[in-house]
């Protein structure tokens, strides 16, 4: 009776037709006998759609049939959208001019494609677990398998509950630890792993989870179980420590994206009603054609990694990331002028803020945050930007891919400083609670500053670094001296023409690094006679 | 319900069938229920009653496919009043006769025929195809050829070349349908010895943009062996003959693609057009017809050159 499921077929129409270029209709007489009534051939429908198309088909299937989600918060535009202002606050509503997406479905799907880790947050009953379940189904598991493999966090959860149990007989008879066989839990072998309410797990069990999440293996009684690469989904009702146990920082940092379940729109109650009356569970209806095999998941991850990040976008990202870690009065030595230095020393932020006298604390983006960006967060950002480009059928990341992915990646990694002058402005007060909006705004401000400084036209530090990256092979002593002089000249220009900001600090550190590399090389050249 | 077998089958498979029905009817609880209920009672029952002699497994296979097709028919509006006569005729008259000798191939044949019918938007076109079908009742191996031929004759000129090849393979159909010499169909405006020439001009699009095929004034472009129509950002291949016309979207990147020059003076054969309200803009003369675009209209006119002896 599989054939009786009307959702078992996927539309043959492309989910994202190329704009401005109508698709050439490949004329084929066999197309006459194919259509809405199914393939005339008895053979099973084989999925020949490219993986990005299949991923989009999965997205649209979920949006149209599974999750009632009228929120399109990941906006793309081909031309400037016209805002429609609402209320006293004149809040604009934009009607996107290009295909836009619902983050609550898109981000988990990109997590699935790139095999990363996603945290769903939001109040109870908003579809967090249901969405995670759908991702499990995409991985080729049955609803029963996914439900049984789902780990439900609770205050009494032990490491054995999470990972498995030693064989009782071995416990009695073993002469050494390695003789104890472990009955590993089946979920460890799954390609989609779901941990529900992870903030209710006791701290000790969280540490065991951290090892599985971070290093992809589980350990008990000196026995190691290697886990396959997997997409992870965690859910929490609260991201601010409101669970039973505080989540350890390292575990939080392993999470690549945080996606918030947006409220249900009561206008769609009729859909809900029909589901109740008819007893339809979307999890039972996922078409087989949308399931990804292990080989397809491997291929998809490789394709995502192969998407290129153009140099000009990378420079924008570098500029953005350089804004936040710098703190002028946190350290005496240049290298230690970071927020982390003062945090480790326990120096309150407001004390340092009082020392600030030179820079404009309203305009300086670094003043809006309490911390800087970790390397892991930058890696996650790049992966998700690439995954987004892949999802949209592109081979190169676009600026909007970065703009749209950045807030979800940095949601639980870059923290706003509520005392910052920026948030004292009435028009910015709402951004303190709307983290996604604030982070997106922050990146846009950074891009505007990047352009204002003309870095997209000329970036001397980048040019000098590219020169070094080309290699030192064959660089003569004379050339080396010339480059060293140029580095010193650039450093002097930087020092003379700018206030010390995060970007200037990072440029100066880069130039110091280049200076070291060249001077070491020059010394080696001299030693060769 | 007349078919006792169907009644038992529906009861036995109630869970799966009900679930398929529930999933399909989402969004339209009222119309869907009544239209599909009628389909089961009048069409599915009628079909299975006439095939009662088949083995249960063959009946089950056809029933499952037909049930699924019924859900699709309902969703596509084919069970609405204006399309109902065609659907009734199909399930009550044509399918019982045509499928009876082929129990094993029946589900596939049903799907093929319905898919081909789905390419014909108009109920009249579908009726045309069924007329030809009923007269020829092709065997399973000849079904693809029959679909090509009859779909072309029902108004899908893009299948013309393939259909003409098929025509030569089935001289018996030519006789049954009284089409005459197959070579005569090389002329696109010849409809067979019964209907003769199609000489009336054909209009594509609308005289204004609202509701027409084109969102801007259409412009004719030519490349070797093809005529294209461009309107705004969109471009189509134009297929036209006596049986119908189709615009198939194309990317318009043929290296030799050129716009048809604007005509300064109308050819003598089209002199009558200058007396109309619309001013001709381009006049493309092809071997068998003229194609005219207009300065002040979102439409094209195709004027067949007929009167030649086939």
mmCIF file of N, CA and C in Angstrom, chain B residues 78-145:
data_model
loop_
_atom_site.group_PDB
_atom_site.id
_atom_site.type_symbol
_atom_site.label_atom_id
_atom_site.label_comp_id
_atom_site.label_asym_id
_atom_site.label_seq_id
_atom_site.Cartn_x
_atom_site.Cartn_y
_atom_site.Cartn_z
ATOM 1 N N UNK B 78 -10.478 16.908 -11.823
ATOM 2 C CA UNK B 78 -11.055 16.170 -12.952
ATOM 3 C C UNK B 78 -12.383 15.524 -12.594
ATOM 4 N N UNK B 79 -12.742 15.596 -11.349
ATOM 5 C CA UNK B 79 -14.028 15.006 -10.991
ATOM 6 C C UNK B 79 -15.095 16.090 -10.825
ATOM 7 N N UNK B 80 -14.727 17.314 -11.224
ATOM 8 C CA UNK B 80 -15.728 18.391 -11.186
ATOM 9 C C UNK B 80 -16.697 18.213 -12.359
ATOM 10 N N UNK B 81 -17.815 18.904 -12.248
ATOM 11 C CA UNK B 81 -18.903 18.673 -13.207
ATOM 12 C C UNK B 81 -18.460 18.769 -14.665
ATOM 13 N N UNK B 82 -17.616 19.782 -14.979
ATOM 14 C CA UNK B 82 -17.275 19.989 -16.397
ATOM 15 C C UNK B 82 -16.390 18.870 -16.957
ATOM 16 N N UNK B 83 -15.675 18.177 -16.078
ATOM 17 C CA UNK B 83 -14.802 17.098 -16.553
ATOM 18 C C UNK B 83 -15.406 15.719 -16.317
ATOM 19 N N UNK B 84 -16.489 15.672 -15.551
ATOM 20 C CA UNK B 84 -17.052 14.389 -15.137
ATOM 21 C C UNK B 84 -17.427 13.478 -16.311
ATOM 22 N N UNK B 85 -18.047 14.041 -17.369
ATOM 23 C CA UNK B 85 -18.422 13.138 -18.477
ATOM 24 C C UNK B 85 -17.212 12.401 -19.056
ATOM 25 N N UNK B 86 -16.061 13.088 -19.175
ATOM 26 C CA UNK B 86 -14.875 12.434 -19.741
ATOM 27 C C UNK B 86 -14.407 11.327 -18.794
ATOM 28 N N UNK B 87 -14.375 11.629 -17.495
ATOM 29 C CA UNK B 87 -13.918 10.631 -16.520
ATOM 30 C C UNK B 87 -14.876 9.438 -16.491
ATOM 31 N N UNK B 88 -16.168 9.721 -16.516
ATOM 32 C CA UNK B 88 -17.157 8.636 -16.519
ATOM 33 C C UNK B 88 -16.976 7.748 -17.744
ATOM 34 N N UNK B 89 -16.812 8.403 -18.882
ATOM 35 C CA UNK B 89 -16.668 7.643 -20.129
ATOM 36 C C UNK B 89 -15.414 6.765 -20.058
ATOM 37 N N UNK B 90 -14.344 7.345 -19.517
ATOM 38 C CA UNK B 90 -13.077 6.629 -19.426
ATOM 39 C C UNK B 90 -13.229 5.371 -18.573
ATOM 40 N N UNK B 91 -13.765 5.534 -17.367
ATOM 41 C CA UNK B 91 -13.806 4.412 -16.427
ATOM 42 C C UNK B 91 -14.971 3.454 -16.689
ATOM 43 N N UNK B 92 -16.050 3.990 -17.236
ATOM 44 C CA UNK B 92 -17.225 3.122 -17.392
ATOM 45 C C UNK B 92 -17.279 2.432 -18.755
ATOM 46 N N UNK B 93 -16.679 3.089 -19.775
ATOM 47 C CA UNK B 93 -16.792 2.487 -21.113
ATOM 48 C C UNK B 93 -15.439 2.049 -21.670
ATOM 49 N N UNK B 94 -14.493 2.996 -21.683
ATOM 50 C CA UNK B 94 -13.260 2.708 -22.408
ATOM 51 C C UNK B 94 -12.375 1.699 -21.686
ATOM 52 N N UNK B 95 -12.086 1.962 -20.415
ATOM 53 C CA UNK B 95 -11.151 1.101 -19.696
ATOM 54 C C UNK B 95 -11.638 -0.347 -19.589
ATOM 55 N N UNK B 96 -12.905 -0.598 -19.255
ATOM 56 C CA UNK B 96 -13.330 -1.995 -19.171
ATOM 57 C C UNK B 96 -13.089 -2.756 -20.465
ATOM 58 N N UNK B 97 -13.344 -2.105 -21.602
ATOM 59 C CA UNK B 97 -13.151 -2.791 -22.885
ATOM 60 C C UNK B 97 -11.676 -2.942 -23.195
ATOM 61 N N UNK B 98 -10.963 -1.836 -23.024
ATOM 62 C CA UNK B 98 -9.556 -1.828 -23.453
ATOM 63 C C UNK B 98 -8.691 -2.718 -22.561
ATOM 64 N N UNK B 99 -8.881 -2.670 -21.253
ATOM 65 C CA UNK B 99 -7.986 -3.370 -20.342
ATOM 66 C C UNK B 99 -8.319 -4.858 -20.185
ATOM 67 N N UNK B 100 -9.542 -5.221 -20.504
ATOM 68 C CA UNK B 100 -9.989 -6.598 -20.238
ATOM 69 C C UNK B 100 -9.002 -7.680 -20.692
ATOM 70 N N UNK B 101 -8.406 -7.582 -21.915
ATOM 71 C CA UNK B 101 -7.497 -8.671 -22.320
ATOM 72 C C UNK B 101 -6.110 -8.597 -21.666
ATOM 73 N N UNK B 102 -5.809 -7.535 -20.924
ATOM 74 C CA UNK B 102 -4.433 -7.362 -20.433
ATOM 75 C C UNK B 102 -4.378 -7.203 -18.905
ATOM 76 N N UNK B 103 -4.776 -8.205 -18.157
ATOM 77 C CA UNK B 103 -4.824 -8.016 -16.696
ATOM 78 C C UNK B 103 -3.464 -7.682 -16.073
ATOM 79 N N UNK B 104 -2.393 -8.288 -16.610
ATOM 80 C CA UNK B 104 -1.087 -8.043 -15.995
ATOM 81 C C UNK B 104 -0.589 -6.623 -16.251
ATOM 82 N N UNK B 105 -0.872 -6.133 -17.468
ATOM 83 C CA UNK B 105 -0.335 -4.813 -17.836
ATOM 84 C C UNK B 105 -1.278 -3.673 -17.439
ATOM 85 N N UNK B 106 -2.448 -4.022 -16.930
ATOM 86 C CA UNK B 106 -3.473 -2.993 -16.733
ATOM 87 C C UNK B 106 -3.041 -1.792 -15.886
ATOM 88 N N UNK B 107 -2.398 -1.992 -14.716
ATOM 89 C CA UNK B 107 -2.036 -0.811 -13.929
ATOM 90 C C UNK B 107 -1.121 0.144 -14.700
ATOM 91 N N UNK B 108 -0.152 -0.434 -15.417
ATOM 92 C CA UNK B 108 0.776 0.407 -16.175
ATOM 93 C C UNK B 108 0.044 1.137 -17.299
ATOM 94 N N UNK B 109 -0.837 0.421 -17.994
ATOM 95 C CA UNK B 109 -1.561 1.040 -19.107
ATOM 96 C C UNK B 109 -2.450 2.188 -18.609
ATOM 97 N N UNK B 110 -3.097 1.941 -17.478
ATOM 98 C CA UNK B 110 -3.963 2.988 -16.912
ATOM 99 C C UNK B 110 -3.152 4.238 -16.582
ATOM 100 N N UNK B 111 -2.002 4.023 -15.945
ATOM 101 C CA UNK B 111 -1.155 5.170 -15.567
ATOM 102 C C UNK B 111 -0.686 5.927 -16.803
ATOM 103 N N UNK B 112 -0.265 5.174 -17.828
ATOM 104 C CA UNK B 112 0.217 5.822 -19.056
ATOM 105 C C UNK B 112 -0.878 6.674 -19.696
ATOM 106 N N UNK B 113 -2.051 6.100 -19.789
ATOM 107 C CA UNK B 113 -3.140 6.826 -20.452
ATOM 108 C C UNK B 113 -3.515 8.083 -19.654
ATOM 109 N N UNK B 114 -3.619 7.938 -18.337
ATOM 110 C CA UNK B 114 -4.001 9.095 -17.524
ATOM 111 C C UNK B 114 -2.926 10.179 -17.570
ATOM 112 N N UNK B 115 -1.668 9.755 -17.552
ATOM 113 C CA UNK B 115 -0.594 10.748 -17.644
ATOM 114 C C UNK B 115 -0.664 11.515 -18.959
ATOM 115 N N UNK B 116 -0.888 10.784 -20.049
ATOM 116 C CA UNK B 116 -0.992 11.455 -21.353
ATOM 117 C C UNK B 116 -2.179 12.413 -21.344
ATOM 118 N N UNK B 117 -3.283 11.990 -20.759
ATOM 119 C CA UNK B 117 -4.467 12.868 -20.699
ATOM 120 C C UNK B 117 -4.179 14.120 -19.867
ATOM 121 N N UNK B 118 -3.304 13.966 -18.871
ATOM 122 C CA UNK B 118 -3.012 15.121 -18.003
ATOM 123 C C UNK B 118 -2.270 16.223 -18.751
ATOM 124 N N UNK B 119 -1.665 15.889 -19.899
ATOM 125 C CA UNK B 119 -0.996 16.923 -20.695
ATOM 126 C C UNK B 119 -1.999 17.752 -21.498
ATOM 127 N N UNK B 120 -3.234 17.302 -21.526
ATOM 128 C CA UNK B 120 -4.260 18.020 -22.301
ATOM 129 C C UNK B 120 -5.154 18.795 -21.322
ATOM 130 N N UNK B 121 -5.013 20.096 -21.289
ATOM 131 C CA UNK B 121 -5.729 20.856 -20.265
ATOM 132 C C UNK B 121 -7.241 20.936 -20.476
ATOM 133 N N UNK B 122 -7.668 20.774 -21.700
ATOM 134 C CA UNK B 122 -9.061 21.033 -22.010
ATOM 135 C C UNK B 122 -9.852 19.716 -22.096
ATOM 136 N N UNK B 123 -11.054 19.716 -21.535
ATOM 137 C CA UNK B 123 -11.879 18.502 -21.558
ATOM 138 C C UNK B 123 -12.179 18.077 -22.991
ATOM 139 N N UNK B 124 -12.323 19.049 -23.888
ATOM 140 C CA UNK B 124 -12.601 18.752 -25.296
ATOM 141 C C UNK B 124 -11.440 18.003 -25.927
ATOM 142 N N UNK B 125 -10.225 18.398 -25.570
ATOM 143 C CA UNK B 125 -9.053 17.714 -26.117
ATOM 144 C C UNK B 125 -9.006 16.271 -25.640
ATOM 145 N N UNK B 126 -9.358 16.087 -24.355
ATOM 146 C CA UNK B 126 -9.346 14.729 -23.801
ATOM 147 C C UNK B 126 -10.398 13.857 -24.490
ATOM 148 N N UNK B 127 -11.530 14.487 -24.749
ATOM 149 C CA UNK B 127 -12.585 13.740 -25.451
ATOM 150 C C UNK B 127 -12.074 13.292 -26.816
ATOM 151 N N UNK B 128 -11.346 14.195 -27.494
ATOM 152 C CA UNK B 128 -10.797 13.873 -28.812
ATOM 153 C C UNK B 128 -9.885 12.661 -28.740
ATOM 154 N N UNK B 129 -9.034 12.658 -27.716
ATOM 155 C CA UNK B 129 -8.103 11.535 -27.580
ATOM 156 C C UNK B 129 -8.864 10.236 -27.313
ATOM 157 N N UNK B 130 -9.878 10.323 -26.448
ATOM 158 C CA UNK B 130 -10.640 9.107 -26.119
ATOM 159 C C UNK B 130 -11.402 8.583 -27.334
ATOM 160 N N UNK B 131 -11.863 9.517 -28.197
ATOM 161 C CA UNK B 131 -12.560 9.095 -29.423
ATOM 162 C C UNK B 131 -11.662 8.193 -30.260
ATOM 163 N N UNK B 132 -10.430 8.707 -30.485
ATOM 164 C CA UNK B 132 -9.479 7.919 -31.281
ATOM 165 C C UNK B 132 -9.164 6.603 -30.578
ATOM 166 N N UNK B 133 -8.990 6.672 -29.285
ATOM 167 C CA UNK B 133 -8.602 5.500 -28.500
ATOM 168 C C UNK B 133 -9.649 4.395 -28.603
ATOM 169 N N UNK B 134 -10.865 4.828 -28.448
ATOM 170 C CA UNK B 134 -11.958 3.853 -28.437
ATOM 171 C C UNK B 134 -12.070 3.134 -29.780
ATOM 172 N N UNK B 135 -11.703 3.844 -30.830
ATOM 173 C CA UNK B 135 -11.816 3.224 -32.148
ATOM 174 C C UNK B 135 -10.650 2.273 -32.424
ATOM 175 N N UNK B 136 -9.494 2.549 -31.829
ATOM 176 C CA UNK B 136 -8.314 1.720 -32.157
ATOM 177 C C UNK B 136 -7.996 0.675 -31.090
ATOM 178 N N UNK B 137 -8.288 0.956 -29.835
ATOM 179 C CA UNK B 137 -7.976 0.073 -28.700
ATOM 180 C C UNK B 137 -6.595 -0.599 -28.859
ATOM 181 N N UNK B 138 -5.541 0.163 -28.730
ATOM 182 C CA UNK B 138 -4.208 -0.374 -29.010
ATOM 183 C C UNK B 138 -3.802 -1.459 -28.018
ATOM 184 N N UNK B 139 -2.979 -2.380 -28.490
ATOM 185 C CA UNK B 139 -2.420 -3.422 -27.615
ATOM 186 C C UNK B 139 -1.346 -2.788 -26.722
ATOM 187 N N UNK B 140 -0.976 -3.457 -25.625
ATOM 188 C CA UNK B 140 -0.018 -2.826 -24.696
ATOM 189 C C UNK B 140 1.269 -2.355 -25.366
ATOM 190 N N UNK B 141 1.823 -3.187 -26.293
ATOM 191 C CA UNK B 141 3.097 -2.759 -26.896
ATOM 192 C C UNK B 141 2.912 -1.598 -27.865
ATOM 193 N N UNK B 142 1.723 -1.388 -28.354
ATOM 194 C CA UNK B 142 1.475 -0.268 -29.273
ATOM 195 C C UNK B 142 0.975 0.980 -28.530
ATOM 196 N N UNK B 143 0.773 0.844 -27.229
ATOM 197 C CA UNK B 143 0.204 1.969 -26.471
ATOM 198 C C UNK B 143 1.063 3.242 -26.536
ATOM 199 N N UNK B 144 2.390 3.138 -26.365
ATOM 200 C CA UNK B 144 3.182 4.382 -26.449
ATOM 201 C C UNK B 144 3.011 5.087 -27.792
ATOM 202 N N UNK B 145 2.991 4.316 -28.884
ATOM 203 C CA UNK B 145 2.793 4.928 -30.207
ATOM 204 C C UNK B 145 1.414 5.577 -30.292
#
